[in-house]
PDB file of C-alpha atoms and ligand atoms in Angstrom:
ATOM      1  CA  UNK A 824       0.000   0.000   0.000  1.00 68.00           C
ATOM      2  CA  UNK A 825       1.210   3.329  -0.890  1.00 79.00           C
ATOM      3  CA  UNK A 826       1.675   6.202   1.810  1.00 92.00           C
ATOM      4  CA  UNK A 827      -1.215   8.093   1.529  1.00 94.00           C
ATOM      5  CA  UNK A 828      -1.164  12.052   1.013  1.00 97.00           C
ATOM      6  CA  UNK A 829      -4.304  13.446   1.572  1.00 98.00           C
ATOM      7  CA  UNK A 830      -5.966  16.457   1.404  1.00 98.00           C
ATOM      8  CA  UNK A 831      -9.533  16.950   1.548  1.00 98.00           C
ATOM      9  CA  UNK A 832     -11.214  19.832   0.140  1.00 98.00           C
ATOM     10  CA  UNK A 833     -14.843  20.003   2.409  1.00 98.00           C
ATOM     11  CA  UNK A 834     -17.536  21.873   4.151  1.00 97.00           C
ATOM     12  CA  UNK A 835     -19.959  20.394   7.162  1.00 96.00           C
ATOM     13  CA  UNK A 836     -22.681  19.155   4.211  1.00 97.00           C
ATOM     14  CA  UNK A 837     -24.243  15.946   3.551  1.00 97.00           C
ATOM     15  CA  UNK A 838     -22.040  15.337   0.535  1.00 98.00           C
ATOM     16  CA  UNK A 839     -18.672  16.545   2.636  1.00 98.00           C
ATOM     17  CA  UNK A 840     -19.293  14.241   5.120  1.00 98.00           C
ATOM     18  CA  UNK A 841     -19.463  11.419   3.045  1.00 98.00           C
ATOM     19  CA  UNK A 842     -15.569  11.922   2.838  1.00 98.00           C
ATOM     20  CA  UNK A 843     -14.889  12.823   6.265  1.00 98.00           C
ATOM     21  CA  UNK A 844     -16.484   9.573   7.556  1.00 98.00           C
ATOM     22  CA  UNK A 845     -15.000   7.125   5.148  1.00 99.00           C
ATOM     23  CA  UNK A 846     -11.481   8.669   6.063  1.00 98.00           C
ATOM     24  CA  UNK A 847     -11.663   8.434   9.808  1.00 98.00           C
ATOM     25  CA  UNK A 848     -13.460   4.974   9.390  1.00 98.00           C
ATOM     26  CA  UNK A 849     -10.027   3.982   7.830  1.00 98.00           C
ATOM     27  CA  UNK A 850      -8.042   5.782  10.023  1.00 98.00           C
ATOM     28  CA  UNK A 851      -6.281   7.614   7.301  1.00 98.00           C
ATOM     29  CA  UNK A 852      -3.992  10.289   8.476  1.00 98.00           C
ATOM     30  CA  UNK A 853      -5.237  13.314   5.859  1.00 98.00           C
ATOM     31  CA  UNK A 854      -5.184  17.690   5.771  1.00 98.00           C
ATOM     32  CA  UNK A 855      -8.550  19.700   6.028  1.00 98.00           C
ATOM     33  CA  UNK A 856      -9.131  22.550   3.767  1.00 98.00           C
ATOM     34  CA  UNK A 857     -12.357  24.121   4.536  1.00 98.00           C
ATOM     35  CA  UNK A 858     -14.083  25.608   1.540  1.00 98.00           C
ATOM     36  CA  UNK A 859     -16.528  27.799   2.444  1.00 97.00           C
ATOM     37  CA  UNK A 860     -19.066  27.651  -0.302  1.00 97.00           C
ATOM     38  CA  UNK A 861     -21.267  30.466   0.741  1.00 95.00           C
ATOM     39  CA  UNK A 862     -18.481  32.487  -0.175  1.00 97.00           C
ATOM     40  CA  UNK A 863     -18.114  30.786  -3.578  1.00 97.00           C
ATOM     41  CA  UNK A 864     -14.505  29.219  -2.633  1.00 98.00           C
ATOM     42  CA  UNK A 865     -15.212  26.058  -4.847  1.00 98.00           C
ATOM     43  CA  UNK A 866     -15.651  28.428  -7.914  1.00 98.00           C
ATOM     44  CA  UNK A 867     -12.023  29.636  -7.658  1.00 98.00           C
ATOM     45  CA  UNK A 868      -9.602  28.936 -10.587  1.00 98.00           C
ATOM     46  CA  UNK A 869      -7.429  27.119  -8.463  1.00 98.00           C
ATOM     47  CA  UNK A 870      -9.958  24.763  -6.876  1.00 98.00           C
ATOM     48  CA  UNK A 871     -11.217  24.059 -10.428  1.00 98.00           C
ATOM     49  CA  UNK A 872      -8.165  22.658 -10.834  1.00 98.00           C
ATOM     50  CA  UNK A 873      -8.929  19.911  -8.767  1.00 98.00           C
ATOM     51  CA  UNK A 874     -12.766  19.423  -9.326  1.00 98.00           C
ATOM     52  CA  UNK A 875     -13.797  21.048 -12.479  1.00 98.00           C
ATOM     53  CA  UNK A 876     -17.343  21.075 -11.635  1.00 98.00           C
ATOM     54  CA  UNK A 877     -16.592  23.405  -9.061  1.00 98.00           C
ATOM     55  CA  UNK A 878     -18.263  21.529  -6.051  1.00 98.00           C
ATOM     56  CA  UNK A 879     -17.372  19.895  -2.759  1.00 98.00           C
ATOM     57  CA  UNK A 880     -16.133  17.296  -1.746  1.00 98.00           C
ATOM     58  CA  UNK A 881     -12.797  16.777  -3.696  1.00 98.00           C
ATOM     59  CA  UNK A 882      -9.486  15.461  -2.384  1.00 98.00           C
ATOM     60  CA  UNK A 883      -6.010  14.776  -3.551  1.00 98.00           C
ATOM     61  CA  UNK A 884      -3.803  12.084  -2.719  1.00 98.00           C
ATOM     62  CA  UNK A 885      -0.089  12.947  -3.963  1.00 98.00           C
ATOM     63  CA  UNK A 886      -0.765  13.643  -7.417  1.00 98.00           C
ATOM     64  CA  UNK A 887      -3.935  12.119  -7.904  1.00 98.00           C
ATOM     65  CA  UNK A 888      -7.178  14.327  -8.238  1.00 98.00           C
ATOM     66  CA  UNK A 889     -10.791  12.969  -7.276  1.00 98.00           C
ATOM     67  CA  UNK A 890     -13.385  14.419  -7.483  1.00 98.00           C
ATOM     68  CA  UNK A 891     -17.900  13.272  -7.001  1.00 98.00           C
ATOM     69  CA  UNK A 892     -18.345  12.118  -3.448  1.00 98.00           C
ATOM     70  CA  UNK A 893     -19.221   8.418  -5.132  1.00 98.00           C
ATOM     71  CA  UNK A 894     -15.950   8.057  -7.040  1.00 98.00           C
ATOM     72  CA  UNK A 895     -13.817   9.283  -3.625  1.00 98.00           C
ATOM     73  CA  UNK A 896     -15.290   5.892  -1.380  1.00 98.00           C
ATOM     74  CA  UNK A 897     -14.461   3.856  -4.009  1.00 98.00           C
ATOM     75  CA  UNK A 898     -11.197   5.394  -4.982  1.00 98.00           C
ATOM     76  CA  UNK A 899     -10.394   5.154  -0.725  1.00 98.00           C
ATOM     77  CA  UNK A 900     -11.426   1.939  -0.482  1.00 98.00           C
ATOM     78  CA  UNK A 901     -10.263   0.171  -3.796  1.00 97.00           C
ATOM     79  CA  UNK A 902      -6.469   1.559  -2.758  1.00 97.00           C
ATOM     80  CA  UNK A 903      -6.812   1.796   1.161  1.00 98.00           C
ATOM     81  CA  UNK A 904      -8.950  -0.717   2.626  1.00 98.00           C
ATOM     82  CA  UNK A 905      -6.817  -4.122   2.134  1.00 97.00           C
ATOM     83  CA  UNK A 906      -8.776  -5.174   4.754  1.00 97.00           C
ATOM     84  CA  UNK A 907     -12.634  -4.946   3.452  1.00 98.00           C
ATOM     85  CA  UNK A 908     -13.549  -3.293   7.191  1.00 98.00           C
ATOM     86  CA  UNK A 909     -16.290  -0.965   4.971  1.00 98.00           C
ATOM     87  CA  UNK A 910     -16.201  -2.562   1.058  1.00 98.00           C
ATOM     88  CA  UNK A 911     -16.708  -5.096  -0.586  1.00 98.00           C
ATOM     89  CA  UNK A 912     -13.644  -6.557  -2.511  1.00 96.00           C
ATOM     90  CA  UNK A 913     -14.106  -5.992  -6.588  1.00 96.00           C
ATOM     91  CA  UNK A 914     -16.033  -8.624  -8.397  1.00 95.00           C
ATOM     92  CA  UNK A 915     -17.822 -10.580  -5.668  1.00 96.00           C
ATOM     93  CA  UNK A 916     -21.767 -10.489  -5.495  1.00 96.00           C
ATOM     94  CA  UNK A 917     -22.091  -8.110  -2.423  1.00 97.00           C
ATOM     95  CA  UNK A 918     -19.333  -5.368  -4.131  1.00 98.00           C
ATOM     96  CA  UNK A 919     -21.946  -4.783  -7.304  1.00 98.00           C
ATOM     97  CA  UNK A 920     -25.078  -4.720  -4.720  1.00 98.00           C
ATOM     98  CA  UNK A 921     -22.729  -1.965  -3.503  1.00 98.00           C
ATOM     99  CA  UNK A 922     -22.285  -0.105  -6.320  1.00 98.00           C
ATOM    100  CA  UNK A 923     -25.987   0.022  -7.198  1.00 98.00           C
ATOM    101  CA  UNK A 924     -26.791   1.480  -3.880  1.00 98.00           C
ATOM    102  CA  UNK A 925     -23.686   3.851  -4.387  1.00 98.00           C
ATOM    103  CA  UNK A 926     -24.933   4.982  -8.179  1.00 98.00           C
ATOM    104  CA  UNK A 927     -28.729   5.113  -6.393  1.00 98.00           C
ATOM    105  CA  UNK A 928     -27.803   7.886  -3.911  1.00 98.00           C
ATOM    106  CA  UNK A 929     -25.136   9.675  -6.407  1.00 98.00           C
ATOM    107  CA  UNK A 930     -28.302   9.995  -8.989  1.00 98.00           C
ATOM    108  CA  UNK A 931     -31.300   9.973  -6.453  1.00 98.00           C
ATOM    109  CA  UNK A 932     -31.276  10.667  -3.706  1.00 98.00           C
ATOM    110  CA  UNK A 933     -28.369  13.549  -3.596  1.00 98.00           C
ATOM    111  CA  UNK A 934     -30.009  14.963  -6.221  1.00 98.00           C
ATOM    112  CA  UNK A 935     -34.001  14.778  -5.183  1.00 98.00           C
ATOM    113  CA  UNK A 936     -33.112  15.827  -1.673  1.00 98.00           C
ATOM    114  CA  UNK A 937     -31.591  18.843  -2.814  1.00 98.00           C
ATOM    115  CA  UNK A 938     -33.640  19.912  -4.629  1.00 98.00           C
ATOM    116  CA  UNK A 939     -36.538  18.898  -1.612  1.00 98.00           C
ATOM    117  CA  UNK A 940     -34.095  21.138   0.400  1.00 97.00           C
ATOM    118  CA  UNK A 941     -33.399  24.276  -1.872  1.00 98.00           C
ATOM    119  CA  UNK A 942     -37.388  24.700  -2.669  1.00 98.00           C
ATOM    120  CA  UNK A 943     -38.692  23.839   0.862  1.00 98.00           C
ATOM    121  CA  UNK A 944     -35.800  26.321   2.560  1.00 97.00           C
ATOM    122  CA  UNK A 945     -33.197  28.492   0.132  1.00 96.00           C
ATOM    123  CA  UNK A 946     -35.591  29.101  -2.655  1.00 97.00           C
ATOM    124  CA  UNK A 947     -36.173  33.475  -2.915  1.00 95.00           C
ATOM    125  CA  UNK A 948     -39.486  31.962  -3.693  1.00 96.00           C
ATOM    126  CA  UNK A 949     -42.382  29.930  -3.001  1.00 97.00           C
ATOM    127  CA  UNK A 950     -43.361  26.990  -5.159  1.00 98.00           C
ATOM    128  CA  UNK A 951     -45.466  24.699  -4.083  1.00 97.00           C
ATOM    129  CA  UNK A 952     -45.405  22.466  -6.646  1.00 98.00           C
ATOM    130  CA  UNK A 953     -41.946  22.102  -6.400  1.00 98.00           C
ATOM    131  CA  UNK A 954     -42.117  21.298  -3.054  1.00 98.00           C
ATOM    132  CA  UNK A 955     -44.492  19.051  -3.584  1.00 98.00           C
ATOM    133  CA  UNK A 956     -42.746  17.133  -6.323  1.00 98.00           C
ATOM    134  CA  UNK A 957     -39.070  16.923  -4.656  1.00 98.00           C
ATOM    135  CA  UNK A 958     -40.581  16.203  -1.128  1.00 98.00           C
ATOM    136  CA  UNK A 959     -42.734  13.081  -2.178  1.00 98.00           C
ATOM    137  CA  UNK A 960     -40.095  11.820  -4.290  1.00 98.00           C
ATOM    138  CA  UNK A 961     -37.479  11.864  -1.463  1.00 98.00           C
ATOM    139  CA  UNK A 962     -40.305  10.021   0.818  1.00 98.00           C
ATOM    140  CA  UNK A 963     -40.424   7.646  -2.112  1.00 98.00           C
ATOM    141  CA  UNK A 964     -36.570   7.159  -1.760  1.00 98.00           C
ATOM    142  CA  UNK A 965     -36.625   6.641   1.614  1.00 98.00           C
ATOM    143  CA  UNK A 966     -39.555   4.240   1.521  1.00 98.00           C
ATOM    144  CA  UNK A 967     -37.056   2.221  -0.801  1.00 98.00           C
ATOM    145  CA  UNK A 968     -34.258   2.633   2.146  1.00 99.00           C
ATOM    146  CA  UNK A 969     -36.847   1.075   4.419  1.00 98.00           C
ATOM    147  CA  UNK A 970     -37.422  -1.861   1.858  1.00 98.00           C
ATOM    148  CA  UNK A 971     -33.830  -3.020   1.654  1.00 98.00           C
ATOM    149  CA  UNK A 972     -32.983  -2.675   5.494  1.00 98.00           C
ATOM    150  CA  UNK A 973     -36.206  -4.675   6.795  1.00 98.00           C
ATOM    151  CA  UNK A 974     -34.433  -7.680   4.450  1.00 98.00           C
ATOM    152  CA  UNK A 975     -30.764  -6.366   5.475  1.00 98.00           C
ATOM    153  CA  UNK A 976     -29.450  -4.921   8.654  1.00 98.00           C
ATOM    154  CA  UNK A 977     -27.021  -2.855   5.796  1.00 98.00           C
ATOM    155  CA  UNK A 978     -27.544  -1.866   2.198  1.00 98.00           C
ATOM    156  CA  UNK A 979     -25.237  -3.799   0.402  1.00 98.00           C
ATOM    157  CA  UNK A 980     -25.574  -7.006   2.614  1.00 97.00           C
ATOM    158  CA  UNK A 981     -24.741  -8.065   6.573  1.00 97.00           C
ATOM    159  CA  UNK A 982     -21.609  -5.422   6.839  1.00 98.00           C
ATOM    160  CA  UNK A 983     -21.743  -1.802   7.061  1.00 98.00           C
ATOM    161  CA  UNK A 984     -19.957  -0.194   3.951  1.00 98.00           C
ATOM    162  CA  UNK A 985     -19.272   2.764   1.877  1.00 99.00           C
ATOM    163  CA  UNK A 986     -22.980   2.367   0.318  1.00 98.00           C
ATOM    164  CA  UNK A 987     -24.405   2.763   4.401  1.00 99.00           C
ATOM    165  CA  UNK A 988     -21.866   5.710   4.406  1.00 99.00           C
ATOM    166  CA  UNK A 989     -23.078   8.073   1.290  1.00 98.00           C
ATOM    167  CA  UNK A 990     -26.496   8.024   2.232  1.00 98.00           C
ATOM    168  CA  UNK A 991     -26.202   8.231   6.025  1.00 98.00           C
ATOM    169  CA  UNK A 992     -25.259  12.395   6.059  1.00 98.00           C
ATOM    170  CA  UNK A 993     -28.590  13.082   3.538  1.00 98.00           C
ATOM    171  CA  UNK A 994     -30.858  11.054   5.929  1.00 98.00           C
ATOM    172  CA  UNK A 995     -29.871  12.689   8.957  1.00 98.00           C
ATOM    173  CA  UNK A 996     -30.201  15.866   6.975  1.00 97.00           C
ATOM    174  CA  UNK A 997     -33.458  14.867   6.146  1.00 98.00           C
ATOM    175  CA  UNK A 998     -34.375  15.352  10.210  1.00 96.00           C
ATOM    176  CA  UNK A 999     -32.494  18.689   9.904  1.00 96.00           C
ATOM    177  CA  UNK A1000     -33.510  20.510   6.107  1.00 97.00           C
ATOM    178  CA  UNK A1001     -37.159  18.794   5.721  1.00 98.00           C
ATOM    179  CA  UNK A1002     -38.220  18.160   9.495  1.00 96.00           C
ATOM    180  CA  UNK A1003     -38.646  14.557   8.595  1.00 98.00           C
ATOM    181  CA  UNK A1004     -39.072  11.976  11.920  1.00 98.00           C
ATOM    182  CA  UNK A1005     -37.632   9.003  10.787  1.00 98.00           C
ATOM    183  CA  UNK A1006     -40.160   7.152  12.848  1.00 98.00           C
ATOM    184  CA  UNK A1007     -41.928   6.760  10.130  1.00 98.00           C
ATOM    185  CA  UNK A1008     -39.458   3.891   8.811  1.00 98.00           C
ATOM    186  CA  UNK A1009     -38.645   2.281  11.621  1.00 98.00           C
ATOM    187  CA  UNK A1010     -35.778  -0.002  10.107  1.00 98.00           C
ATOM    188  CA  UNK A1011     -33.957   2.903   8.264  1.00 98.00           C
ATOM    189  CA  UNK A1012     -35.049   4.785  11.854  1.00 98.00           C
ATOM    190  CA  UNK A1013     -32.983   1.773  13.343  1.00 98.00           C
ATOM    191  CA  UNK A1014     -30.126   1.835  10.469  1.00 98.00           C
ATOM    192  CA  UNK A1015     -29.235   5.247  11.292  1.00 98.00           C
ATOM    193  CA  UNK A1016     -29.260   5.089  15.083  1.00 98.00           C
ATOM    194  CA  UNK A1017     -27.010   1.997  14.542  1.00 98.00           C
ATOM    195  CA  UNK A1018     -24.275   4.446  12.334  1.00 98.00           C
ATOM    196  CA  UNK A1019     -24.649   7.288  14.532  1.00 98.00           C
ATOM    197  CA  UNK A1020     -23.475   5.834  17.262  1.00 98.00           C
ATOM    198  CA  UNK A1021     -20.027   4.990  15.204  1.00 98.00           C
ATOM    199  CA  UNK A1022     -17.042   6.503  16.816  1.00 98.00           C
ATOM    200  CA  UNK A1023     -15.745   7.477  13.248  1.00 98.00           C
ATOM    201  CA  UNK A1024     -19.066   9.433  12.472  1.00 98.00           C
ATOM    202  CA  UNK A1025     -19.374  11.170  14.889  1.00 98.00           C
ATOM    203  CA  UNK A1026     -15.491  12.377  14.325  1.00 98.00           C
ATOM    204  CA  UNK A1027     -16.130  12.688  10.801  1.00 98.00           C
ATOM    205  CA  UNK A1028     -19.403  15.042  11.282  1.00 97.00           C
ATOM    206  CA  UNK A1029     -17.074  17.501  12.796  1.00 97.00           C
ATOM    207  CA  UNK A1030     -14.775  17.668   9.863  1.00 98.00           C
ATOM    208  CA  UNK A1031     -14.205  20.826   9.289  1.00 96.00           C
ATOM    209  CA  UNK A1032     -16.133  21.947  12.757  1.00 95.00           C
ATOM    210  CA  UNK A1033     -19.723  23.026  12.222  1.00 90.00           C
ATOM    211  CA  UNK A1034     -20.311  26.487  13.058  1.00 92.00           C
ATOM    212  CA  UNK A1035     -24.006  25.477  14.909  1.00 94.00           C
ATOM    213  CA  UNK A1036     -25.041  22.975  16.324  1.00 94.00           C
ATOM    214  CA  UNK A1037     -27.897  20.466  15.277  1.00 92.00           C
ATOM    215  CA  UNK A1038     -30.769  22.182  16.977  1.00 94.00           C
ATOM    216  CA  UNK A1039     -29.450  25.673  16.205  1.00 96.00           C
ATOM    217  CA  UNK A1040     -29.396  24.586  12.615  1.00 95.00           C
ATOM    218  CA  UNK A1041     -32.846  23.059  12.936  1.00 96.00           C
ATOM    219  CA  UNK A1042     -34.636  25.887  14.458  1.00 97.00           C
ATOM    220  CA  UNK A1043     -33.198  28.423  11.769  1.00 97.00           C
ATOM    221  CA  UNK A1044     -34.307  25.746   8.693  1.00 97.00           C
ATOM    222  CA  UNK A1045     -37.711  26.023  10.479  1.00 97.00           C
ATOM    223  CA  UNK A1046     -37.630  30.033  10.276  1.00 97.00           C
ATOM    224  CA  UNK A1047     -36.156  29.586   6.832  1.00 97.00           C
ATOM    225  CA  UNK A1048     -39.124  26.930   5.849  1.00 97.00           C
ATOM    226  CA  UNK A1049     -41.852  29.486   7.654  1.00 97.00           C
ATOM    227  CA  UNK A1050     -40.406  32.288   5.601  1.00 97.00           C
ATOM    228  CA  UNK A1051     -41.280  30.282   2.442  1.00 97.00           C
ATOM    229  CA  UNK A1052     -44.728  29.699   3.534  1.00 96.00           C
ATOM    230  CA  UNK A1053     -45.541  32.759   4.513  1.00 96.00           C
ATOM    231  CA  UNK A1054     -44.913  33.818   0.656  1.00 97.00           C
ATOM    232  CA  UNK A1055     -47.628  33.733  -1.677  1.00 96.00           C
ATOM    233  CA  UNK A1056     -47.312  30.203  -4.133  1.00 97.00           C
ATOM    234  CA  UNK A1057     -45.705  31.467  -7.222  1.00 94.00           C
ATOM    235  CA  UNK A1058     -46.819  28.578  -9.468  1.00 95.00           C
ATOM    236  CA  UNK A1059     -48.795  29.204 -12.228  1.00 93.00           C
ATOM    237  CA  UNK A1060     -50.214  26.637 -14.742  1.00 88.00           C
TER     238      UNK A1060
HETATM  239  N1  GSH B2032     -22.437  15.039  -7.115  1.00 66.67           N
HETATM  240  C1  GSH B2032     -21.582  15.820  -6.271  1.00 66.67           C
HETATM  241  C2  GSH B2032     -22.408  16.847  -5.550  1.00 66.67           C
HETATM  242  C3  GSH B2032     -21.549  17.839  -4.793  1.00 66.67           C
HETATM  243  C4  GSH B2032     -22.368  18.998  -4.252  1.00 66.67           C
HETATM  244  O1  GSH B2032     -23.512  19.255  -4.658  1.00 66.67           O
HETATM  245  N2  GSH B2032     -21.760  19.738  -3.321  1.00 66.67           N
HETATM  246  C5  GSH B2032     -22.400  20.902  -2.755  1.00 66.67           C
HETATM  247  C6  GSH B2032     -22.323  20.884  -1.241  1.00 66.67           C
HETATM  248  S1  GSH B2032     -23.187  19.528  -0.539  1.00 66.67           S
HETATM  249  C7  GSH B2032     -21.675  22.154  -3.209  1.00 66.67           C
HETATM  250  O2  GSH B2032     -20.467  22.166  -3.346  1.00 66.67           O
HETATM  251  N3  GSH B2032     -22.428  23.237  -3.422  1.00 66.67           N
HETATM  252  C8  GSH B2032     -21.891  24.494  -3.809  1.00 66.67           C
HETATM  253  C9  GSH B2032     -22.158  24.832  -5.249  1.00 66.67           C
HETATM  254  O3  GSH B2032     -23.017  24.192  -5.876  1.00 66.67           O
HETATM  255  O4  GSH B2032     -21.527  25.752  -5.737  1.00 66.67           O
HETATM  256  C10 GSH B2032     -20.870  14.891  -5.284  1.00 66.67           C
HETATM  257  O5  GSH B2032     -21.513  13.941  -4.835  1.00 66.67           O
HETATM  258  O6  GSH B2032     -19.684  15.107  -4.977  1.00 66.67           O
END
C-alpha cells in the first residue's frame, strides 16, 4: 500500500461528510481545507483545478485528483482498505449490490433531496409544486431505504460499507432541512441510530467543525421553511 497524502477539500454538508467519515473509518492520516461555499470558494480557478465542476467534496492524494463524493469511497477503499472493514472486494456479489446502492444515492437521492431542500428552505421563492414534487419523491426514496434494510441490517448485505456511508449524512439531513421523523421507517429509523453511534461518524461530522449545532441549525431551517410559507405560491399553470 502506498503512503497516503491526503488532502480533503470540504464543508460540514451531507455530501462533505461522506468523505470525512469514510477517512476516519479507515483511520487515514489526511489535511482539512475548509471551503466555504457560501463564499463561492469552490468556484475559484485554483480549486477548479482539482474538481472542475466546481463543487465539494474533492481530495487529492499525492498527485492524484478525485473528485464526485461516489468516485472518492471507491477510490479510498479500492487503494486503502486491504482489509474490506467498509467494502466489498471488486467482483464478488455483495461489491456490485454496492455499487448500485452507491450509483442510487449519487443519482437519487443527492439529487431529489436537494432539490426537496433548496425549494422547501433556500428558494427566494415559493413553489409549491416544487415542493411538492421533490418532497414526495425523497419520501419515495426513503420508503425504498426502508425496503432493503427490513431484508438487510445494511444496504449492500450483513456489513456496514461505503454504500451505508453516502447516504447516512442526507438522511440525517433529512431530520435537519425537511423536518422529517424518521419514525416513520422504523428499520432505516434503526439503520441510522445503529451508524450514529459509530465513533468514526461522529469524528467525521465535525470535519471541518460546524459552526451550529444540530438544533441551532434546525430551528433556523424552520424560520427559513416558515419564511417560504408565509410567501404567496408562485406557481402558475
Ligand atoms: N455530485 C456531487 C455533488 C456535490 C455537491 O452538490 N456539493 C455541494 C455541497 S453539498 C456544493 O459544493 N455546493 C456548492 C455549489 O453548488 O456551488 C458529489 O456527490 O460530490
Amino acid at each position: 500500500m502506498s503512503t497516503p497524502d491526503i488532502t480533503l477539500y470540504t464543508w460540514p454538508t451531507p455530501n462533505g461528510f461522506k468523505v470525512s467519515i469514510t477517512l476516519e473509518e479507515l483511520e487515514l492520516p489526511y489535511k482539512v481545507e475548509a471551503i466555504d461555499i457560501s463564499t463561492n470558494r469552490q468556484k475559484e480557478e485554483w480549486f477548479l483545478k482539482i474538481n472542475p465542476n466546481g463543487r465539494i467534496p474533492a481530495i487529492t492524494d499525492g498527485e492524484q485528483r478525485v473528485f464526485e463524493s461516489g468516485a472518492i469511497l471507491l477510490y479510498l477503499t479500492d487503494k486503502y482498505d486491504k482489509e474490506r472493514k467498509i467494502s466489498y472486494p471488486p467482483g464478488t456479489p455483495e461489491y456490485y449490490e454496492q455499487l448500485g446502492w452507491i450509483m442510487w444515492q449519487m443519482g437519487g437521492l443527492g439529487p431529489m433531496q436537494g432539490q426537496a431542500n433548496h425549494f422547501s428552505v433556500y428558494a427566494p421563492v415559493r413553489s409549491d409544486y416544487a415542493i411538492r414534487r421533490y418532497v414526495d419523491e425523497t419520501k419515495r426514496l426513503y420508503d425504498v431505504l426502508e425496503a432493503r434494510l427490513i431484508e438487510s441490517p445494511f444496504l449492500a448485505g450483513d456489513k456496514y460499507t461505503i454504500a451505508d456511508i453516502i447516504c447516512f449524512g442526507w438522511v440525517r439531513s433529512s431530520r435537519i432541512h425537511l423536518d422529517f421523523n424518521l419514525g416513520n421507517w422504523p428499520s432505516l429509523n434503526k439503520w441510522f441510530e445503529t451508524i450514529s453511534k459509530r465513533p468514526a461518524v461522529q469524528k467525521g461530522l465535525k470535519v471541518p467543525p460546524p459552526s451550529k449545532t444540530e438544533e441551532e441549525w434546525k430551528n433556523i431551517l424552520a424560520d427559513a421553511r416558515k419564511r417560504i410559507l408565509s410567501k404567496e405560491n408562485t406557481d402558475r399553470y
